Amino acid sequence: MIESATFHVITTELVVGSFALAGLCFVLHSVSSFRNSESKFVSMMDTTAHMALLFGLLALPFAIISGINSSPSGAHTSPLLANKMLLSTAGGGLAFGVLYARWKMSGGESPSHVHNAFGSISTGCMLLTASLGGSYTRGDSLTEFLPFVKEDTLLLPSWMSILVIVLILAALIFRQSSTIEHG
């Protein structure tokens, strides 16, 4: 049986590697679509970015669960671990949104630069999460210039969280289709 700390390292490497590949492909897709949007390279970068993002998203729950299990006292005891949880779920949510938007495009149209930016932001969240993991285990990381990430956790007050949930539910309930007839 593999220990949860070892399993966490394996799944984290899968998540970080696939998200890094996706982020690189999103950036290359935006850059190359400026030059020649008809290139085979552009469609290859689009497909690779989304497939890598999907693979990283599928591996993410295993990394989160094994990370919680490998922590000696749980994620709720340290601001650093709580921030890792917040960043990884934010990156996962952005990745899910990017994949959903691409699925809704039905493969016919090329994603916009805004779409690629959200894919890259999702990658940034995951890479920042991995860097915080290095800070937690080894005491050094690329986030030394962000001291607030290690000492404070940025959370919404309870009333604001409830307000956001009510707004989301209202938007889902009262959502209307487009009034413009699309041919």
PDB file of C-alpha atoms in Angstrom:
ATOM      1  CA  MET A   1       0.000   0.000   0.000  1.00  0.00           C
ATOM      2  CA  ILE A   2       1.257   3.470  -0.891  1.00  0.00           C
ATOM      3  CA  GLU A   3       1.354   6.054   1.882  1.00  0.00           C
ATOM      4  CA  SER A   4      -0.821   9.100   1.340  1.00  0.00           C
ATOM      5  CA  ALA A   5       2.215  11.433   1.276  1.00  0.00           C
ATOM      6  CA  THR A   6       3.787   9.437  -1.562  1.00  0.00           C
ATOM      7  CA  PHE A   7       0.485   9.259  -3.425  1.00  0.00           C
ATOM      8  CA  HIS A   8       0.119  13.016  -2.946  1.00  0.00           C
ATOM      9  CA  VAL A   9       3.514  13.637  -4.559  1.00  0.00           C
ATOM     10  CA  ILE A  10       2.584  11.454  -7.540  1.00  0.00           C
ATOM     11  CA  THR A  11      -0.812  13.042  -8.102  1.00  0.00           C
ATOM     12  CA  THR A  12       0.551  16.540  -7.559  1.00  0.00           C
ATOM     13  CA  GLU A  13       3.169  15.975 -10.245  1.00  0.00           C
ATOM     14  CA  LEU A  14       0.444  14.768 -12.602  1.00  0.00           C
ATOM     15  CA  VAL A  15      -1.684  17.841 -11.904  1.00  0.00           C
ATOM     16  CA  VAL A  16       1.157  20.353 -12.100  1.00  0.00           C
ATOM     17  CA  GLY A  17       2.654  18.805 -15.233  1.00  0.00           C
ATOM     18  CA  SER A  18      -0.609  18.653 -17.127  1.00  0.00           C
ATOM     19  CA  PHE A  19      -1.679  22.139 -16.061  1.00  0.00           C
ATOM     20  CA  ALA A  20       1.752  23.529 -17.015  1.00  0.00           C
ATOM     21  CA  LEU A  21       1.446  21.911 -20.456  1.00  0.00           C
ATOM     22  CA  ALA A  22      -2.072  23.327 -20.808  1.00  0.00           C
ATOM     23  CA  GLY A  23      -0.928  26.826 -19.820  1.00  0.00           C
ATOM     24  CA  LEU A  24       1.956  26.736 -22.279  1.00  0.00           C
ATOM     25  CA  CYS A  25      -0.389  25.592 -25.042  1.00  0.00           C
ATOM     26  CA  PHE A  26      -2.946  28.294 -24.208  1.00  0.00           C
ATOM     27  CA  VAL A  27      -0.242  30.969 -24.473  1.00  0.00           C
ATOM     28  CA  LEU A  28       1.177  29.489 -27.696  1.00  0.00           C
ATOM     29  CA  HIS A  29      -2.347  29.257 -29.133  1.00  0.00           C
ATOM     30  CA  SER A  30      -2.958  32.958 -28.506  1.00  0.00           C
ATOM     31  CA  VAL A  31       0.420  33.981 -29.908  1.00  0.00           C
ATOM     32  CA  SER A  32       0.185  31.808 -33.000  1.00  0.00           C
ATOM     33  CA  SER A  33      -3.436  32.765 -33.724  1.00  0.00           C
ATOM     34  CA  PHE A  34      -2.306  36.393 -34.057  1.00  0.00           C
ATOM     35  CA  ARG A  35      -0.021  35.405 -36.908  1.00  0.00           C
ATOM     36  CA  ASN A  36      -1.944  32.739 -38.794  1.00  0.00           C
ATOM     37  CA  SER A  37      -5.297  31.494 -37.549  1.00  0.00           C
ATOM     38  CA  GLU A  38      -5.542  28.897 -40.348  1.00  0.00           C
ATOM     39  CA  SER A  39      -2.373  27.073 -39.311  1.00  0.00           C
ATOM     40  CA  LYS A  40      -2.435  23.418 -38.295  1.00  0.00           C
ATOM     41  CA  PHE A  41      -0.304  24.456 -35.320  1.00  0.00           C
ATOM     42  CA  VAL A  42      -3.150  26.595 -33.931  1.00  0.00           C
ATOM     43  CA  SER A  43      -5.645  23.736 -33.857  1.00  0.00           C
ATOM     44  CA  MET A  44      -3.003  21.399 -32.419  1.00  0.00           C
ATOM     45  CA  MET A  45      -2.293  23.830 -29.554  1.00  0.00           C
ATOM     46  CA  ASP A  46      -6.019  24.201 -28.885  1.00  0.00           C
ATOM     47  CA  THR A  47      -6.584  20.447 -28.681  1.00  0.00           C
ATOM     48  CA  THR A  48      -3.477  19.818 -26.595  1.00  0.00           C
ATOM     49  CA  ALA A  49      -4.328  22.613 -24.151  1.00  0.00           C
ATOM     50  CA  HIS A  50      -7.825  21.320 -23.512  1.00  0.00           C
ATOM     51  CA  MET A  51      -6.834  17.660 -23.250  1.00  0.00           C
ATOM     52  CA  ALA A  52      -4.033  18.483 -20.795  1.00  0.00           C
ATOM     53  CA  LEU A  53      -6.446  20.635 -18.806  1.00  0.00           C
ATOM     54  CA  LEU A  54      -8.957  17.768 -18.704  1.00  0.00           C
ATOM     55  CA  PHE A  55      -6.310  15.311 -17.513  1.00  0.00           C
ATOM     56  CA  GLY A  56      -5.136  17.710 -14.803  1.00  0.00           C
ATOM     57  CA  LEU A  57      -8.711  18.298 -13.717  1.00  0.00           C
ATOM     58  CA  LEU A  58      -9.314  14.545 -13.441  1.00  0.00           C
ATOM     59  CA  ALA A  59      -6.186  14.106 -11.310  1.00  0.00           C
ATOM     60  CA  LEU A  60      -6.957  17.129  -9.082  1.00  0.00           C
ATOM     61  CA  PRO A  61      -9.382  15.444  -6.631  1.00  0.00           C
ATOM     62  CA  PHE A  62      -6.822  12.727  -5.928  1.00  0.00           C
ATOM     63  CA  ALA A  63      -4.164  15.357  -5.196  1.00  0.00           C
ATOM     64  CA  ILE A  64      -6.497  17.309  -2.888  1.00  0.00           C
ATOM     65  CA  ILE A  65      -7.717  14.265  -0.953  1.00  0.00           C
ATOM     66  CA  SER A  66      -4.263  12.733  -0.588  1.00  0.00           C
ATOM     67  CA  GLY A  67      -2.892  16.135   0.467  1.00  0.00           C
ATOM     68  CA  ILE A  68      -5.472  16.447   3.233  1.00  0.00           C
ATOM     69  CA  ASN A  69      -4.774  12.875   4.361  1.00  0.00           C
ATOM     70  CA  SER A  70      -0.995  13.389   4.357  1.00  0.00           C
ATOM     71  CA  SER A  71      -1.186  16.537   6.472  1.00  0.00           C
ATOM     72  CA  PRO A  72      -0.555  15.591  10.092  1.00  0.00           C
ATOM     73  CA  SER A  73      -3.179  17.938  11.504  1.00  0.00           C
ATOM     74  CA  GLY A  74      -5.506  18.672   8.574  1.00  0.00           C
ATOM     75  CA  ALA A  75      -5.915  21.613   6.218  1.00  0.00           C
ATOM     76  CA  HIS A  76      -7.854  23.742   8.687  1.00  0.00           C
ATOM     77  CA  THR A  77      -4.923  24.304  11.055  1.00  0.00           C
ATOM     78  CA  SER A  78      -2.617  26.381   8.864  1.00  0.00           C
ATOM     79  CA  PRO A  79      -3.296  29.472   6.746  1.00  0.00           C
ATOM     80  CA  LEU A  80      -0.821  28.119   4.198  1.00  0.00           C
ATOM     81  CA  LEU A  81      -2.739  24.852   3.798  1.00  0.00           C
ATOM     82  CA  ALA A  82      -6.073  26.661   3.685  1.00  0.00           C
ATOM     83  CA  ASN A  83      -4.736  28.916   0.924  1.00  0.00           C
ATOM     84  CA  LYS A  84      -3.532  25.847  -0.959  1.00  0.00           C
ATOM     85  CA  MET A  85      -7.044  24.425  -0.789  1.00  0.00           C
ATOM     86  CA  LEU A  86      -8.594  27.712  -1.942  1.00  0.00           C
ATOM     87  CA  LEU A  87      -6.165  28.122  -4.840  1.00  0.00           C
ATOM     88  CA  SER A  88      -6.461  24.532  -6.021  1.00  0.00           C
ATOM     89  CA  THR A  89     -10.256  24.598  -5.985  1.00  0.00           C
ATOM     90  CA  ALA A  90     -10.263  28.015  -7.707  1.00  0.00           C
ATOM     91  CA  GLY A  91      -7.922  26.688 -10.386  1.00  0.00           C
ATOM     92  CA  GLY A  92     -10.070  23.588 -10.749  1.00  0.00           C
ATOM     93  CA  GLY A  93     -13.220  25.677 -11.053  1.00  0.00           C
ATOM     94  CA  LEU A  94     -11.637  27.876 -13.716  1.00  0.00           C
ATOM     95  CA  ALA A  95     -10.430  24.778 -15.578  1.00  0.00           C
ATOM     96  CA  PHE A  96     -13.917  23.293 -15.470  1.00  0.00           C
ATOM     97  CA  GLY A  97     -15.350  26.557 -16.785  1.00  0.00           C
ATOM     98  CA  VAL A  98     -12.829  26.676 -19.634  1.00  0.00           C
ATOM     99  CA  LEU A  99     -13.588  23.078 -20.611  1.00  0.00           C
ATOM    100  CA  TYR A 100     -17.335  23.682 -20.404  1.00  0.00           C
ATOM    101  CA  ALA A 101     -17.075  26.809 -22.567  1.00  0.00           C
ATOM    102  CA  ARG A 102     -15.013  24.910 -25.120  1.00  0.00           C
ATOM    103  CA  TRP A 103     -17.574  22.101 -25.160  1.00  0.00           C
ATOM    104  CA  LYS A 104     -20.356  24.637 -25.740  1.00  0.00           C
ATOM    105  CA  MET A 105     -18.406  25.984 -28.736  1.00  0.00           C
ATOM    106  CA  SER A 106     -19.018  22.575 -30.362  1.00  0.00           C
ATOM    107  CA  GLY A 107     -15.547  22.464 -31.828  1.00  0.00           C
ATOM    108  CA  GLY A 108     -16.522  24.682 -34.762  1.00  0.00           C
ATOM    109  CA  GLU A 109     -14.980  27.956 -33.746  1.00  0.00           C
ATOM    110  CA  SER A 110     -11.569  28.752 -32.359  1.00  0.00           C
ATOM    111  CA  PRO A 111     -11.451  29.947 -28.749  1.00  0.00           C
ATOM    112  CA  SER A 112     -10.833  33.628 -28.151  1.00  0.00           C
ATOM    113  CA  HIS A 113      -7.938  35.194 -26.351  1.00  0.00           C
ATOM    114  CA  VAL A 114     -10.148  35.676 -23.267  1.00  0.00           C
ATOM    115  CA  HIS A 115     -10.768  31.920 -23.229  1.00  0.00           C
ATOM    116  CA  ASN A 116      -7.019  31.304 -23.408  1.00  0.00           C
ATOM    117  CA  ALA A 117      -6.447  33.855 -20.639  1.00  0.00           C
ATOM    118  CA  PHE A 118      -8.806  32.013 -18.289  1.00  0.00           C
ATOM    119  CA  GLY A 119      -7.024  28.744 -19.106  1.00  0.00           C
ATOM    120  CA  SER A 120      -3.714  30.410 -18.295  1.00  0.00           C
ATOM    121  CA  ILE A 121      -5.070  31.870 -15.029  1.00  0.00           C
ATOM    122  CA  SER A 122      -6.216  28.375 -14.054  1.00  0.00           C
ATOM    123  CA  THR A 123      -2.676  27.169 -14.700  1.00  0.00           C
ATOM    124  CA  GLY A 124      -1.292  30.013 -12.605  1.00  0.00           C
ATOM    125  CA  CYS A 125      -3.504  29.006  -9.670  1.00  0.00           C
ATOM    126  CA  MET A 126      -2.216  25.445  -9.848  1.00  0.00           C
ATOM    127  CA  LEU A 127       1.430  26.475 -10.118  1.00  0.00           C
ATOM    128  CA  LEU A 128       1.037  28.847  -7.175  1.00  0.00           C
ATOM    129  CA  THR A 129      -0.572  26.001  -5.207  1.00  0.00           C
ATOM    130  CA  ALA A 130       2.399  23.757  -5.980  1.00  0.00           C
ATOM    131  CA  SER A 131       4.815  26.484  -4.953  1.00  0.00           C
ATOM    132  CA  LEU A 132       3.014  26.865  -1.625  1.00  0.00           C
ATOM    133  CA  GLY A 133       3.394  23.116  -1.158  1.00  0.00           C
ATOM    134  CA  GLY A 134       7.141  23.534  -1.487  1.00  0.00           C
ATOM    135  CA  SER A 135       7.002  26.282   1.101  1.00  0.00           C
ATOM    136  CA  TYR A 136       5.066  23.997   3.462  1.00  0.00           C
ATOM    137  CA  THR A 137       7.343  20.964   3.121  1.00  0.00           C
ATOM    138  CA  ARG A 138      10.786  22.467   2.516  1.00  0.00           C
ATOM    139  CA  GLY A 139      10.371  26.026   3.750  1.00  0.00           C
ATOM    140  CA  ASP A 140      11.295  27.595   0.398  1.00  0.00           C
ATOM    141  CA  SER A 141       9.358  28.397  -2.724  1.00  0.00           C
ATOM    142  CA  LEU A 142       8.835  30.951  -5.458  1.00  0.00           C
ATOM    143  CA  THR A 143       6.254  32.694  -3.273  1.00  0.00           C
ATOM    144  CA  GLU A 144       8.679  34.272  -0.810  1.00  0.00           C
ATOM    145  CA  PHE A 145       7.583  37.697  -2.055  1.00  0.00           C
ATOM    146  CA  LEU A 146       3.969  36.938  -0.955  1.00  0.00           C
ATOM    147  CA  PRO A 147       4.142  36.833   2.858  1.00  0.00           C
ATOM    148  CA  PHE A 148       0.383  37.278   3.312  1.00  0.00           C
ATOM    149  CA  VAL A 149      -0.240  33.889   1.673  1.00  0.00           C
ATOM    150  CA  LYS A 150       1.567  32.128   4.507  1.00  0.00           C
ATOM    151  CA  GLU A 151       0.094  34.100   7.374  1.00  0.00           C
ATOM    152  CA  ASP A 152      -3.467  35.042   6.369  1.00  0.00           C
ATOM    153  CA  THR A 153      -6.349  33.320   4.636  1.00  0.00           C
ATOM    154  CA  LEU A 154      -8.580  35.543   2.558  1.00  0.00           C
ATOM    155  CA  LEU A 155     -12.139  34.383   3.201  1.00  0.00           C
ATOM    156  CA  LEU A 156     -15.499  36.041   2.707  1.00  0.00           C
ATOM    157  CA  PRO A 157     -17.609  36.785   5.761  1.00  0.00           C
ATOM    158  CA  SER A 158     -20.553  34.413   6.224  1.00  0.00           C
ATOM    159  CA  TRP A 159     -23.159  36.981   5.195  1.00  0.00           C
ATOM    160  CA  MET A 160     -21.336  37.689   1.938  1.00  0.00           C
ATOM    161  CA  SER A 161     -20.987  33.991   1.167  1.00  0.00           C
ATOM    162  CA  ILE A 162     -24.730  33.518   1.646  1.00  0.00           C
ATOM    163  CA  LEU A 163     -25.419  36.559  -0.553  1.00  0.00           C
ATOM    164  CA  VAL A 164     -23.246  35.134  -3.344  1.00  0.00           C
ATOM    165  CA  ILE A 165     -25.039  31.776  -3.125  1.00  0.00           C
ATOM    166  CA  VAL A 166     -28.446  33.501  -3.299  1.00  0.00           C
ATOM    167  CA  LEU A 167     -27.335  35.572  -6.315  1.00  0.00           C
ATOM    168  CA  ILE A 168     -26.081  32.473  -8.129  1.00  0.00           C
ATOM    169  CA  LEU A 169     -29.295  30.563  -7.412  1.00  0.00           C
ATOM    170  CA  ALA A 170     -31.391  33.527  -8.554  1.00  0.00           C
ATOM    171  CA  ALA A 171     -29.390  33.791 -11.768  1.00  0.00           C
ATOM    172  CA  LEU A 172     -29.879  30.086 -12.436  1.00  0.00           C
ATOM    173  CA  ILE A 173     -33.601  30.178 -11.664  1.00  0.00           C
ATOM    174  CA  PHE A 174     -34.416  33.332 -13.622  1.00  0.00           C
ATOM    175  CA  ARG A 175     -32.026  32.646 -16.496  1.00  0.00           C
ATOM    176  CA  GLN A 176     -33.601  33.371 -19.850  1.00  0.00           C
ATOM    177  CA  SER A 177     -32.483  32.355 -23.284  1.00  0.00           C
ATOM    178  CA  SER A 178     -31.239  34.873 -25.796  1.00  0.00           C
ATOM    179  CA  THR A 179     -33.892  37.088 -27.390  1.00  0.00           C
ATOM    180  CA  ILE A 180     -31.887  37.183 -30.609  1.00  0.00           C
ATOM    181  CA  GLU A 181     -32.764  34.465 -33.075  1.00  0.00           C
ATOM    182  CA  HIS A 182     -29.582  32.737 -34.173  1.00  0.00           C
ATOM    183  CA  GLY A 183     -29.802  31.386 -37.714  1.00  0.00           C
TER     184      GLY A 183
END
